[in-house]
mmCIF file of C-alpha atoms and ligand atoms in Angstrom:
data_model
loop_
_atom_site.group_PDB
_atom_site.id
_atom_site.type_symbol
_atom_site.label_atom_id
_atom_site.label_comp_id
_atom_site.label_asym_id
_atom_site.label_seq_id
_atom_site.Cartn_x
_atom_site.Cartn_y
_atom_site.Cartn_z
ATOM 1 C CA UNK A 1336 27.477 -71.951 -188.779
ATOM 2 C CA UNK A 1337 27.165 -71.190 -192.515
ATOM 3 C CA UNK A 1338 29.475 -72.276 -195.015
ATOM 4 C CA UNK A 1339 30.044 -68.832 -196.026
ATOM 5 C CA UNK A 1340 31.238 -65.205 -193.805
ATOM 6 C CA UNK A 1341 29.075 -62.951 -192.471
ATOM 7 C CA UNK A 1342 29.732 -59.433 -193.925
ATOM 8 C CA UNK A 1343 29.226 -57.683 -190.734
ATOM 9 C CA UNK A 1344 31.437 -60.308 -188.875
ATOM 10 C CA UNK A 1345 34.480 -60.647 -190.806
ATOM 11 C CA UNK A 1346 35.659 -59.036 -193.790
ATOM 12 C CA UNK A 1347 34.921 -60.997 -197.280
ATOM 13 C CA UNK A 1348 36.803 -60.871 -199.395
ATOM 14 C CA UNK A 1349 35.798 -59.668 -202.859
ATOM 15 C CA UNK A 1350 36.848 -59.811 -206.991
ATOM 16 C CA UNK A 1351 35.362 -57.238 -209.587
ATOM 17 C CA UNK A 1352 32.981 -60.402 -210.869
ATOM 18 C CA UNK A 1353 30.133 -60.613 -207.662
ATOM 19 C CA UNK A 1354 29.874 -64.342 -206.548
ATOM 20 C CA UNK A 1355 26.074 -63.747 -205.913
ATOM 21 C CA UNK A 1356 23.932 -61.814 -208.152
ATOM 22 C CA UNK A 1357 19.803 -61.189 -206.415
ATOM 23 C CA UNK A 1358 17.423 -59.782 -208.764
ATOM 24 C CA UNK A 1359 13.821 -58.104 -208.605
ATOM 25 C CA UNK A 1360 12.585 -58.643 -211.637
ATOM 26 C CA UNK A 1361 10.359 -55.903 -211.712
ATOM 27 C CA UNK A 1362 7.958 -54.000 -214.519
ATOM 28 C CA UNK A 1363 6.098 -57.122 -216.724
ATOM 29 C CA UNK A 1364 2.821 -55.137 -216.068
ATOM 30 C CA UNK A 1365 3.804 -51.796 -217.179
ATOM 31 C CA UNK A 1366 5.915 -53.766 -220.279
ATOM 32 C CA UNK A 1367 2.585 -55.225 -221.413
ATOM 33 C CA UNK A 1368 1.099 -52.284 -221.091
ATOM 34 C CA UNK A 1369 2.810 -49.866 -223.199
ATOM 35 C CA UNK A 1370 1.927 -52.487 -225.858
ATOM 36 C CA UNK A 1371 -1.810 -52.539 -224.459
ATOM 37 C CA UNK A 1372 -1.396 -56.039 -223.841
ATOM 38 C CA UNK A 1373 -2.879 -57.774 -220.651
ATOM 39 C CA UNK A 1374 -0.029 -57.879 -217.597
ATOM 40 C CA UNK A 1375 -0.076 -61.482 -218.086
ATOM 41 C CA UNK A 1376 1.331 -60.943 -221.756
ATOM 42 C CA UNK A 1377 4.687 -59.018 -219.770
ATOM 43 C CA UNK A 1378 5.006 -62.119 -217.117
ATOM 44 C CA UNK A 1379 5.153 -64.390 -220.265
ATOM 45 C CA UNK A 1380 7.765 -62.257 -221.597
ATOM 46 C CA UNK A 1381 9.894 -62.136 -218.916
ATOM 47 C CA UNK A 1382 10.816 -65.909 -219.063
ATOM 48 C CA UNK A 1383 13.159 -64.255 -221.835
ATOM 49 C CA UNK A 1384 15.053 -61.939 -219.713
ATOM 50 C CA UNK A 1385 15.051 -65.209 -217.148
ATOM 51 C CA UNK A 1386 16.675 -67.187 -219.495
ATOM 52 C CA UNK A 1387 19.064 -64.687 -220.488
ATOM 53 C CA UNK A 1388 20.255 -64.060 -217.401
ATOM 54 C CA UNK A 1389 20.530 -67.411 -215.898
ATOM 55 C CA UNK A 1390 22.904 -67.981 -219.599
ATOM 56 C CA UNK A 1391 24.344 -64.928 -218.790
ATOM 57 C CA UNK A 1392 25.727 -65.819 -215.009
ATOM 58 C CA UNK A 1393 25.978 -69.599 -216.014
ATOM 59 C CA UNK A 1394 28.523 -68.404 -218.625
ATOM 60 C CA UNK A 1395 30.531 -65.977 -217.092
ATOM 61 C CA UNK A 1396 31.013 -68.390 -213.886
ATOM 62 C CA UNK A 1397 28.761 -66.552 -211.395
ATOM 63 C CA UNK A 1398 28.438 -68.665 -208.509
ATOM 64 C CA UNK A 1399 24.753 -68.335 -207.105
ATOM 65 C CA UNK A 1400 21.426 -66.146 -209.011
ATOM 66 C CA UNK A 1401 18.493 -65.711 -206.570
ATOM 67 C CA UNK A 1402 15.627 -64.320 -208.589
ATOM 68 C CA UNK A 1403 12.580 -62.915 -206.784
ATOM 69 C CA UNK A 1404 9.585 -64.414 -208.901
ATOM 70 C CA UNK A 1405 6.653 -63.457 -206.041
ATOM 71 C CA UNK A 1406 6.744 -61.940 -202.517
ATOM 72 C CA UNK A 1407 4.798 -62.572 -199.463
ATOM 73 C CA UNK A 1408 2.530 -59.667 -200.616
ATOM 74 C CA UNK A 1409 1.934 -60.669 -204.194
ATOM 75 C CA UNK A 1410 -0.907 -62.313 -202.856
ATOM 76 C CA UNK A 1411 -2.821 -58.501 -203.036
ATOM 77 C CA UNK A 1412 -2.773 -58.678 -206.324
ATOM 78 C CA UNK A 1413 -6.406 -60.009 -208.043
ATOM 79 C CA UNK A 1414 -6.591 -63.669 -208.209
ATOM 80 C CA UNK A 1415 -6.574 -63.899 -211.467
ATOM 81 C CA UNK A 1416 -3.088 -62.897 -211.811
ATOM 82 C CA UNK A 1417 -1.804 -64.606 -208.858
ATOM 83 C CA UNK A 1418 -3.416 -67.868 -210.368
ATOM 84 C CA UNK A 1419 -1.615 -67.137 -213.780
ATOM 85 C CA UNK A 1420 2.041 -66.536 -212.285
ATOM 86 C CA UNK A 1421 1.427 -69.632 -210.599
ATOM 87 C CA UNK A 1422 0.284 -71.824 -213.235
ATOM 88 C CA UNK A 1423 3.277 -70.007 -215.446
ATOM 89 C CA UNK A 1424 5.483 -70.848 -212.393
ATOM 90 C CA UNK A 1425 4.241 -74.852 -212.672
ATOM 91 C CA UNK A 1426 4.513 -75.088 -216.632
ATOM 92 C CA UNK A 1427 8.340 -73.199 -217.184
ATOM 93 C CA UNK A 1428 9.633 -75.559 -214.096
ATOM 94 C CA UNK A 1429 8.134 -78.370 -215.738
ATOM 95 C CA UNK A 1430 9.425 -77.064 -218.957
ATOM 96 C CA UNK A 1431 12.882 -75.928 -218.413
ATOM 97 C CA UNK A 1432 14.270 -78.354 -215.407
ATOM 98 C CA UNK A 1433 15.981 -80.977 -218.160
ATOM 99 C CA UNK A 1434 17.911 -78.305 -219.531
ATOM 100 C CA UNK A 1435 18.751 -76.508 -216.297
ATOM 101 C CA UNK A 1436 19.605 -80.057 -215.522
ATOM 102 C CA UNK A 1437 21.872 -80.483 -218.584
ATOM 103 C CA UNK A 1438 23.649 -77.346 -217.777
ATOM 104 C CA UNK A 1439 24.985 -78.337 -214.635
ATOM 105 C CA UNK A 1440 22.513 -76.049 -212.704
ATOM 106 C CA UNK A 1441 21.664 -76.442 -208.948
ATOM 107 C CA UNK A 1442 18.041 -75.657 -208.498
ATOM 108 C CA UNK A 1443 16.383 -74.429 -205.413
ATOM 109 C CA UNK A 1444 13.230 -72.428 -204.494
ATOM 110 C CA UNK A 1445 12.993 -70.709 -200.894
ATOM 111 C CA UNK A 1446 9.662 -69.081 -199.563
ATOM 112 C CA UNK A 1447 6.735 -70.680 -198.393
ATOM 113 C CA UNK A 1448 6.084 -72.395 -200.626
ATOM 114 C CA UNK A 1449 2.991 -74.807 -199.082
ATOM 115 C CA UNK A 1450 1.217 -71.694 -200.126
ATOM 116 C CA UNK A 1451 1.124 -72.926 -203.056
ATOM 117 C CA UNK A 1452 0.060 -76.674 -202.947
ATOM 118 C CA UNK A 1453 0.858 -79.819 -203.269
ATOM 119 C CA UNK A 1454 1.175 -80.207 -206.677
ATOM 120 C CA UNK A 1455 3.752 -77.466 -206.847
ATOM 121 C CA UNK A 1456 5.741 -78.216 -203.579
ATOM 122 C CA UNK A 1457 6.057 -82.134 -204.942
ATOM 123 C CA UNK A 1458 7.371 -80.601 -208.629
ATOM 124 C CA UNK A 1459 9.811 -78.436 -206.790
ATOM 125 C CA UNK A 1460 11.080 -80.854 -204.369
ATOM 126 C CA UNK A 1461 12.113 -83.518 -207.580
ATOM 127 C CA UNK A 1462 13.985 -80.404 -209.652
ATOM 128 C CA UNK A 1463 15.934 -79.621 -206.358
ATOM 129 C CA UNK A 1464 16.748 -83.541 -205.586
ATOM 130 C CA UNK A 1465 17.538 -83.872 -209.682
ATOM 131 C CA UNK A 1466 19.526 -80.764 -209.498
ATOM 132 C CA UNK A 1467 21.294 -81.199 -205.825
ATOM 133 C CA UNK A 1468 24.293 -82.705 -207.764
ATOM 134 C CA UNK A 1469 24.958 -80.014 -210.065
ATOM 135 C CA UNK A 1470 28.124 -77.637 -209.685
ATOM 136 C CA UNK A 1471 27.982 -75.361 -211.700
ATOM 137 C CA UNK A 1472 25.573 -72.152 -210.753
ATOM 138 C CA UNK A 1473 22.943 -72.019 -208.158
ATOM 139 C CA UNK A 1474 19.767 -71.138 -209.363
ATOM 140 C CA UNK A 1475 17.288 -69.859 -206.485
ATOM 141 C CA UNK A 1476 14.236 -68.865 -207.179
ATOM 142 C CA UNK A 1477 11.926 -66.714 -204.519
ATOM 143 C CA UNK A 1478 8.509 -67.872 -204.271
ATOM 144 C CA UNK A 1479 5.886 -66.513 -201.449
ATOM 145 C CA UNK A 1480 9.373 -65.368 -200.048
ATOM 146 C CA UNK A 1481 9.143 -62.435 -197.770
ATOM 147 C CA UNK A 1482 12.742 -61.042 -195.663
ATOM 148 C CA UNK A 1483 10.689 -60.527 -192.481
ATOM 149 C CA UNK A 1484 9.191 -63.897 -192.570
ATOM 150 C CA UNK A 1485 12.780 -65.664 -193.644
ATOM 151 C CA UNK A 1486 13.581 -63.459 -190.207
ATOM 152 C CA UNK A 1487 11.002 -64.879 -188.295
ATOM 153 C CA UNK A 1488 11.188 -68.291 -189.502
ATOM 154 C CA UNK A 1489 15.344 -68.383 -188.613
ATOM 155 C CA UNK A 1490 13.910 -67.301 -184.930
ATOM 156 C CA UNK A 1491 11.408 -70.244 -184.933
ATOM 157 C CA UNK A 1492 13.740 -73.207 -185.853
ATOM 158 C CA UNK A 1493 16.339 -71.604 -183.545
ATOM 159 C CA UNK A 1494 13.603 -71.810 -180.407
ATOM 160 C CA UNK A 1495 12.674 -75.410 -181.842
ATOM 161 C CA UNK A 1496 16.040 -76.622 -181.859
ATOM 162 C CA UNK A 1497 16.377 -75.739 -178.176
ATOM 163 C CA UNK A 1498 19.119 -72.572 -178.907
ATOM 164 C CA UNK A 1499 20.579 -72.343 -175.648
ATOM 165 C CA UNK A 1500 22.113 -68.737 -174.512
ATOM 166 C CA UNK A 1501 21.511 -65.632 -176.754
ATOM 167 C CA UNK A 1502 21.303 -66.042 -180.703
ATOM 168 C CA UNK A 1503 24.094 -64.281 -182.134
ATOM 169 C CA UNK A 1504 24.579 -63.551 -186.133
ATOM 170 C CA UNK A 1505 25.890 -66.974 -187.118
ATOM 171 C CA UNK A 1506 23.020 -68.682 -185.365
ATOM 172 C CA UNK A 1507 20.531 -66.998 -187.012
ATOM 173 C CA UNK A 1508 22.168 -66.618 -190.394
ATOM 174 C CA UNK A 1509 22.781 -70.577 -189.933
ATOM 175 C CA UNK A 1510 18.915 -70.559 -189.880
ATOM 176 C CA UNK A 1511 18.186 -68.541 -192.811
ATOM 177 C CA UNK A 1512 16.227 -69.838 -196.316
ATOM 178 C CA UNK A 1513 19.601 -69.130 -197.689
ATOM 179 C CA UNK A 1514 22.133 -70.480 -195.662
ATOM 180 C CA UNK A 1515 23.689 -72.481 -198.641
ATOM 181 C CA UNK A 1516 24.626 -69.014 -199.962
ATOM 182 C CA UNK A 1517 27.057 -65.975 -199.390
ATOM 183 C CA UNK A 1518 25.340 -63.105 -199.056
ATOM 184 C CA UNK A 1519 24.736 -61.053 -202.045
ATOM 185 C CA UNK A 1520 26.876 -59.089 -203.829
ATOM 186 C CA UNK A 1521 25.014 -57.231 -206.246
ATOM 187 C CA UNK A 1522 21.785 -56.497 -206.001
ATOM 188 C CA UNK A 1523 19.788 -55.714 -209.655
ATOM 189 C CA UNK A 1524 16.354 -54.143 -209.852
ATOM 190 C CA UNK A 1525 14.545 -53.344 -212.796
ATOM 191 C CA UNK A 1526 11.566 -51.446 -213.456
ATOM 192 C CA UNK A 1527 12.615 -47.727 -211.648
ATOM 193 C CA UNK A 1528 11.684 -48.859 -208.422
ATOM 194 C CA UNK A 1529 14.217 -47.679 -205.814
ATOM 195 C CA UNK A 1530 13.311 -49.832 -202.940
ATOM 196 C CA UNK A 1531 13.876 -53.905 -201.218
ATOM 197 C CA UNK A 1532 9.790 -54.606 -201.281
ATOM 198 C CA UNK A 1533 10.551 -57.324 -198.565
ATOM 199 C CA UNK A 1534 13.304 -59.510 -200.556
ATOM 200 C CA UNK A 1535 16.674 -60.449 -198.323
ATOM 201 C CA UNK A 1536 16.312 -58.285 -195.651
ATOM 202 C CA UNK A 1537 19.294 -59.750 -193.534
ATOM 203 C CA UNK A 1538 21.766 -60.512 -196.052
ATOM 204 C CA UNK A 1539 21.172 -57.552 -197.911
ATOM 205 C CA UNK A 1540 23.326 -55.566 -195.362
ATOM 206 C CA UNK A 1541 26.726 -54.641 -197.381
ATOM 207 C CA UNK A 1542 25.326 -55.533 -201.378
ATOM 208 C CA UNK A 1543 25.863 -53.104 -203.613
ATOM 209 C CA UNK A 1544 22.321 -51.960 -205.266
ATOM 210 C CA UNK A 1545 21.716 -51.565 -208.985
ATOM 211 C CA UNK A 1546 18.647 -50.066 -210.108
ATOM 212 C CA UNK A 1547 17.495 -49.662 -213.768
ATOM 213 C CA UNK A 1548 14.627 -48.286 -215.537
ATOM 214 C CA UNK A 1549 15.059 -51.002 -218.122
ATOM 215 C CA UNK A 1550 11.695 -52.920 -217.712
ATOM 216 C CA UNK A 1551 12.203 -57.070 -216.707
ATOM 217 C CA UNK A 1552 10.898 -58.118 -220.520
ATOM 218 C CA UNK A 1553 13.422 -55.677 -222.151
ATOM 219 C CA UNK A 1554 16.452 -56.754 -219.750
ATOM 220 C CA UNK A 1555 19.047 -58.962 -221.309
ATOM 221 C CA UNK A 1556 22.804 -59.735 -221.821
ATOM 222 C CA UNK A 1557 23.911 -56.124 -222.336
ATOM 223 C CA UNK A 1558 22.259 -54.931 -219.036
ATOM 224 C CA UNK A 1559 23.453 -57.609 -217.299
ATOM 225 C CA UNK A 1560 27.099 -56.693 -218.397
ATOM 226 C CA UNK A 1561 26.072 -53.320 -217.704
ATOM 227 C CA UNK A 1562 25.241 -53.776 -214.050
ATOM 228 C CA UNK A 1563 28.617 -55.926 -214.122
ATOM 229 C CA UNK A 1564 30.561 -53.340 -215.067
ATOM 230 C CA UNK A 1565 29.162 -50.704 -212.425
ATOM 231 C CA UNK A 1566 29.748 -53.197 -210.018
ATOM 232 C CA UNK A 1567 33.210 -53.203 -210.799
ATOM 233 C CA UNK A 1568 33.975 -49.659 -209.857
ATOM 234 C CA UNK A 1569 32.655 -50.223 -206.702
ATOM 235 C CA UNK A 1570 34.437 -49.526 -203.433
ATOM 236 C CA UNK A 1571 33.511 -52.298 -200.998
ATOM 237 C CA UNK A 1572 34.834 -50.594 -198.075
ATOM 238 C CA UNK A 1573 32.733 -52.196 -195.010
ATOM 239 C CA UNK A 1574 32.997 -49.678 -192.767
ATOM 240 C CA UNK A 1575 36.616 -48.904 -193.555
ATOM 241 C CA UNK A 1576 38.256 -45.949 -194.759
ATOM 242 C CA UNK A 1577 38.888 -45.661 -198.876
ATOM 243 C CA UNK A 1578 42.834 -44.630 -197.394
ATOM 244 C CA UNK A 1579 42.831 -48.137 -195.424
ATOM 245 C CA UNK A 1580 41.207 -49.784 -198.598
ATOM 246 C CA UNK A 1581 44.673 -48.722 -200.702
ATOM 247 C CA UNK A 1582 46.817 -49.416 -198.222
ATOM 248 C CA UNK A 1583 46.177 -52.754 -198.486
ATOM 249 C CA UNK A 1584 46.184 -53.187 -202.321
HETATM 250 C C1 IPE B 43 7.164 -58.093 -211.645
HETATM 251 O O1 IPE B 43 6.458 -57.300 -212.524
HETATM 252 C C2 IPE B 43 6.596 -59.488 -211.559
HETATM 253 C C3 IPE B 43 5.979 -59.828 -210.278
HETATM 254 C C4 IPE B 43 5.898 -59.066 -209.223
HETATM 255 C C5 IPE B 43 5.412 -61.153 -210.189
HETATM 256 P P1 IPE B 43 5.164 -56.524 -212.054
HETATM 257 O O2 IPE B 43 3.983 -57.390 -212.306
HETATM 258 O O3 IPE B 43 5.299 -56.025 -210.682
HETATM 259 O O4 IPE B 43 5.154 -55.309 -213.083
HETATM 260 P P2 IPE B 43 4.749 -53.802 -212.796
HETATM 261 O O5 IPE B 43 5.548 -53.337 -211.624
HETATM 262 O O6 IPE B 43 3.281 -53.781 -212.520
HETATM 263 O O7 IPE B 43 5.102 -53.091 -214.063
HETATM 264 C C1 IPE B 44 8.611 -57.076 -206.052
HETATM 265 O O1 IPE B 44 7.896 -56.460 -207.085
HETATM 266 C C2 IPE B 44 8.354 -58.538 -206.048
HETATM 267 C C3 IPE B 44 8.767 -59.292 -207.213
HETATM 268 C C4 IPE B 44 9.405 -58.868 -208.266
HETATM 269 C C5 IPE B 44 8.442 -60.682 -207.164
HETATM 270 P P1 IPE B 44 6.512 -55.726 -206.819
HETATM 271 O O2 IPE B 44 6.101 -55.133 -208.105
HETATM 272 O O3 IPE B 44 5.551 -56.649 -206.164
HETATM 273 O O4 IPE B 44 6.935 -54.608 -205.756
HETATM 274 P P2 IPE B 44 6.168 -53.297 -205.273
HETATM 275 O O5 IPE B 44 4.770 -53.697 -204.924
HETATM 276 O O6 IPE B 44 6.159 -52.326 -206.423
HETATM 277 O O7 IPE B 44 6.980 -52.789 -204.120
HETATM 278 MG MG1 MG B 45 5.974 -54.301 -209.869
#
């Protein structure tokens, strides 16, 4: 079992502030670009809009923030950038833990992360044990984190543990990289993209989905209160009627 309900299992309830905010922070390259700067120029940049927003959320008493910082199939992309977002990924932990720290923040990275070395898995196992205390927000950042392979990975420690009998919701979502958190309730992406690209596949099921054009670089407090603020006219309805919704107001 999770702490937390499963949307498609019971019915959560809800306020007009989400509890879980998951964000693809998408469109450094093409932010560096207009500029004709080098895409690693936009990544840079978009530690702004990350510290905005994890401000932002802190502030306003936002329970959990799950950024998406690379996916499973980042790795495509020429080495030379995939060895720059990792080194960037390395020096802004090693940076900005202390104050995360000092803020109360709970810090925790999901993906698979061995990908990535040593070196990194050691620094990111110390900022979650410093941080494991903290209660105030929940800070997760996605790193070689793919939905399908969260999935698949939920399947394989279910087999390993010797599931007995056939795996229903809560023993899979028990299982899941996030099973500290409620599922999302918003969903932000930046950048004009309208699609997932592989980011919570199974929790994703009843978030409500943002999208802006705003580029990652250029997205701050004011479109984060913007995205708060269409969230709030949102009819959560489940699977129920709008008419059922008001009858229980
Ligand atoms: C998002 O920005 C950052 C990562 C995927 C690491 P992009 O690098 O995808 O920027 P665009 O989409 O090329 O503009
Ligand atoms: C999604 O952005 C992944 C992250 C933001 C980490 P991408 O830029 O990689 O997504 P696609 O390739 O356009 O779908
Ligand atoms: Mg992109």
């Amino acid at each position: 079992m999770t702490a937390f309900g499963s949307s498609t299992a019971t019915l959560p309830q809800t306020s007009d502030l989400p509890q879980h905010v998951a964000i693809i922070m998408d469109g450094n390259g093409r932010w560096a670009r207009q500029r004709l700067l080098p895409r690693a120029a936009g990544h840079k940049a978009g530690l702004g809009a990350v510290r905005a927003v994890v401000k932002g959320c802190a502030e306003r008493g936002i329970g959990y923030l799950t950024l998406f910082a690379f996916s499973s199939e980042n790795w495509r992309r020429p080495a030379d950038e995939v060895g720059f977002l990792t080194r960037l990924f390395l020096s802004t932990l090693d940076r900005e833990i202390e104050r995360l720290h000092r803020n109360n923040v709970r810090f925790r990275v999901v993906g698979a992360t061995e990908a990535f070395g040593d070196v990194i898995c050691e620094r990111i196992r110390a900022a979650e044990t410093l941080t494991a205390g903290n209660t105030g927000l929940t800070l997760t950042v996605a790193a070689n984190y793919g939905g399908r392979w969260d999935v698949l990975q939920a399947v394989e420690r279910l087999r390993q543990s010797g599931h007995q009998g056939p795996i229903d919701e809560s023993a899979l979502a028990a299982q899941l990289s996030m099973n500290y958190a409620p599922e999302p309730d918003l969903f932000i992406r930046t950048g004009g993209e309208a699609r997932i690209s592989n980011f919570l596949l199974w929790q994703l099921a009843y978030t409500e989905f943002h999208f802006t054009d705003t580029l990652w670089p250029d997205f701050g407090d004011a479109a984060l209160a913007e995205a708060f603020v269409s969230y709030a006219r949102r009819e959560r309805r489940f699977g129920r009627t709008s008419e059922q919704l008001q009858q229980s107001d």
